[in-house]
Amino acid sequence: QVQLVESGGGLVQPGGSLRLSCAASGFTFSMYAMSWYRQSPGKERELVAGIAGAGGSTNYADSVKGRFTISRDNSKNTVYLQMNSLKAEDTAMYYCKASQTYGIRSYWGQGTQVTVSS
């Protein structure tokens, strides 16, 4: 049974930091690229950051470059998103996604809410 369980969301003041985690199970974690997406009410889900299965290649949305860092620990089947210098516009539900590197399978987590407000 495939599971992606996000955690680490919450309420933070502007300028603050949060670290999101996504724990995976039920598939060969290292064979999947991992991504973080986010969605705000009334907006489409957007890609925030991605990392290759081996962890060497990363990509980021322009809006988070220099503030967010994606990383993964294949020994723990976990992907992280370190978010610094948070802004009100970062407020959203954050989702973890696994995408098969050499196939078409993909899986989504249930999301964790991040709210940036004073």
XYZ file of C-alpha atoms in Angstrom:
118
model
C 0.000 0.000 0.000
C 1.491 3.286 -1.156
C 1.537 6.101 1.360
C 2.927 9.620 1.297
C 2.488 11.371 4.622
C 3.355 15.055 4.872
C 4.086 16.801 8.146
C 5.631 19.994 9.481
C 3.097 22.538 8.358
C 1.661 25.176 10.631
C 1.315 28.867 11.359
C 4.432 31.004 11.093
C 5.117 34.730 11.033
C 6.474 36.436 7.919
C 10.217 35.966 7.747
C 10.037 32.715 9.662
C 10.972 29.181 8.675
C 9.352 25.783 8.458
C 10.590 22.370 7.462
C 8.160 20.051 5.735
C 8.668 16.307 5.622
C 7.101 13.648 3.443
C 7.498 10.055 4.544
C 6.987 7.476 1.799
C 6.187 3.790 1.931
C 4.915 1.056 -0.358
C 7.221 1.694 -3.329
C 10.931 1.837 -4.166
C 11.622 5.380 -3.047
C 14.953 5.849 -4.841
C 13.312 5.037 -8.187
C 11.019 8.030 -7.930
C 11.591 11.722 -8.388
C 9.976 13.667 -5.572
C 8.296 17.037 -5.756
C 6.527 19.542 -3.577
C 3.482 21.336 -4.948
C 1.237 23.897 -3.344
C -2.290 25.129 -3.858
C -4.055 28.183 -2.499
C -7.840 28.642 -2.533
C -9.006 29.612 -5.997
C -5.635 28.915 -7.587
C -4.220 26.013 -9.532
C -1.785 23.621 -7.937
C 1.755 24.716 -8.747
C 5.164 23.075 -8.631
C 7.368 24.423 -5.853
C 10.441 22.210 -6.036
C 11.582 18.848 -7.341
C 14.457 16.457 -6.774
C 15.671 13.476 -8.779
C 15.615 9.939 -7.423
C 19.314 9.887 -6.688
C 19.067 13.334 -5.186
C 21.572 15.044 -7.434
C 19.319 17.262 -9.519
C 16.891 19.816 -8.154
C 14.612 22.467 -9.608
C 12.610 25.307 -8.097
C 9.846 27.700 -8.967
C 11.201 31.205 -9.492
C 9.084 32.452 -6.602
C 10.942 30.292 -4.055
C 14.502 30.227 -5.422
C 16.993 31.223 -2.771
C 14.454 30.705 0.033
C 13.406 27.055 -0.204
C 15.580 23.952 -0.338
C 14.425 20.478 -1.275
C 16.374 17.439 -0.106
C 15.849 13.727 0.351
C 17.152 10.905 2.498
C 16.745 7.659 0.597
C 17.740 5.654 3.666
C 14.679 7.071 5.455
C 12.354 7.208 2.425
C 11.748 10.851 3.198
C 11.829 14.103 1.261
C 12.089 17.497 2.910
C 11.333 21.079 2.048
C 13.181 23.679 4.092
C 11.349 26.979 3.771
C 13.049 30.167 4.938
C 12.110 33.840 4.716
C 8.483 32.892 4.408
C 6.030 35.372 2.934
C 2.281 35.700 3.169
C 2.023 34.554 -0.441
C 3.583 31.226 0.535
C 0.386 30.396 2.402
C -1.065 27.253 0.821
C -1.674 23.566 1.191
C 1.593 21.820 0.386
C 1.544 18.428 -1.288
C 4.204 15.812 -1.811
C 4.295 13.932 -5.123
C 6.247 10.868 -6.208
C 6.854 10.369 -9.939
C 8.333 7.176 -11.298
C 11.684 7.933 -12.947
C 11.392 5.263 -15.670
C 7.641 4.928 -15.869
C 4.352 6.742 -15.604
C 3.231 5.985 -12.068
C 2.756 8.853 -9.670
C 1.380 9.258 -6.186
C 0.190 12.197 -4.105
C 0.095 12.843 -0.395
C -2.842 14.382 1.455
C -1.138 17.702 2.070
C -0.054 19.849 4.991
C -1.227 23.414 5.530
C 1.254 26.265 5.726
C -0.043 29.633 6.869
C 2.206 32.685 6.956
C 0.620 35.473 8.937
C 1.385 37.966 11.655
